[in-house]
Amino acid sequence: MIILSPSILAADFASLGEQMARAEAGGCDYFHFDVMDGMFVPNISFGLPVLSSIRKITKKVLDVHLMIEAPERYVDRFIDAGADIITVHQEACVPLAKTIERIHSRGKRAGIAIKPHTDVEVLGKYLGLADMFLIMTVEPGFGGQEYIDFCTGKIMKLKKMLSDSKIVADIQVDGGITRQNIGTVLSAGANVIVMGSSIFGGNIEENAKHFSDIFAEYE
Ligand code: DX5
Ligand code: ZN
């Protein structure tokens, strides 16, 4: 199943609830929640109180992407605030296996993310551990950037690593996904698609419907 996970980083926060309702009406599956600390990435976004508020207004899966140093410090609090999936960065989390186990012990799904210049091979030893692997397709920190082409090869490589090991896990892509390159990431093997500008820029419901329709056909 191909999943649409709109990144609320690109929403208008003054009318966040209304904009999320429009994305739901267009058929999205998850909401992607980008947390930035100004340390791991050169930007600051939003955190726990915002997650608690949106937890009250949606039943959709809340897919939390922690772009923060030492994310193990905050896993429990994001789960308490309503996260369904927590993704931490391989580059930022030293006790990585332990952190994934902690997320699982709380009954939630766990993801491992890598930045564009991190070799996909680093994920090898975690293949059977995480539920999802996030291949960043832009440098994390900002929405609205252009897709980095060499990341397509990393998606394909990860897909092969998983199938060679006979392991089933989600492959998430995040950054610069558009109507133009959606076919490329789907063909490469991604199945959880994060999109900010391509959903919240313009007519939100129509954008979400456009991609949901493509995904339904792709099955
Ligand atoms: C970037 C974030 C992304 C971002 C994607 O650091 O992780 O989720 O919001 O936005 P677009 O789709 O606009 O590139
Ligand atoms: Zn993200």
PDB file of N, CA, C and O in Angstrom, residues 5 90 115:
ATOM      1  N   SER A   5       1.613  11.010   3.224  1.00  0.00           N
ATOM      2  CA  SER A   5       1.851  11.629   4.530  1.00  0.00           C
ATOM      3  C   SER A   5       2.191  13.112   4.343  1.00  0.00           C
ATOM      4  O   SER A   5       3.354  13.483   4.199  1.00  0.00           O
ATOM      5  N   GLN A  90      19.793   8.343  12.134  1.00  0.00           N
ATOM      6  CA  GLN A  90      20.981   7.530  12.424  1.00  0.00           C
ATOM      7  C   GLN A  90      22.153   8.425  12.834  1.00  0.00           C
ATOM      8  O   GLN A  90      22.929   8.078  13.712  1.00  0.00           O
ATOM      9  N   LYS A 115      20.290  11.152   6.169  1.00  0.00           N
ATOM     10  CA  LYS A 115      20.404  12.354   5.347  1.00  0.00           C
ATOM     11  C   LYS A 115      20.938  11.972   3.960  1.00  0.00           C
ATOM     12  O   LYS A 115      21.498  10.876   3.788  1.00  0.00           O
TER      13      LYS A 115
END
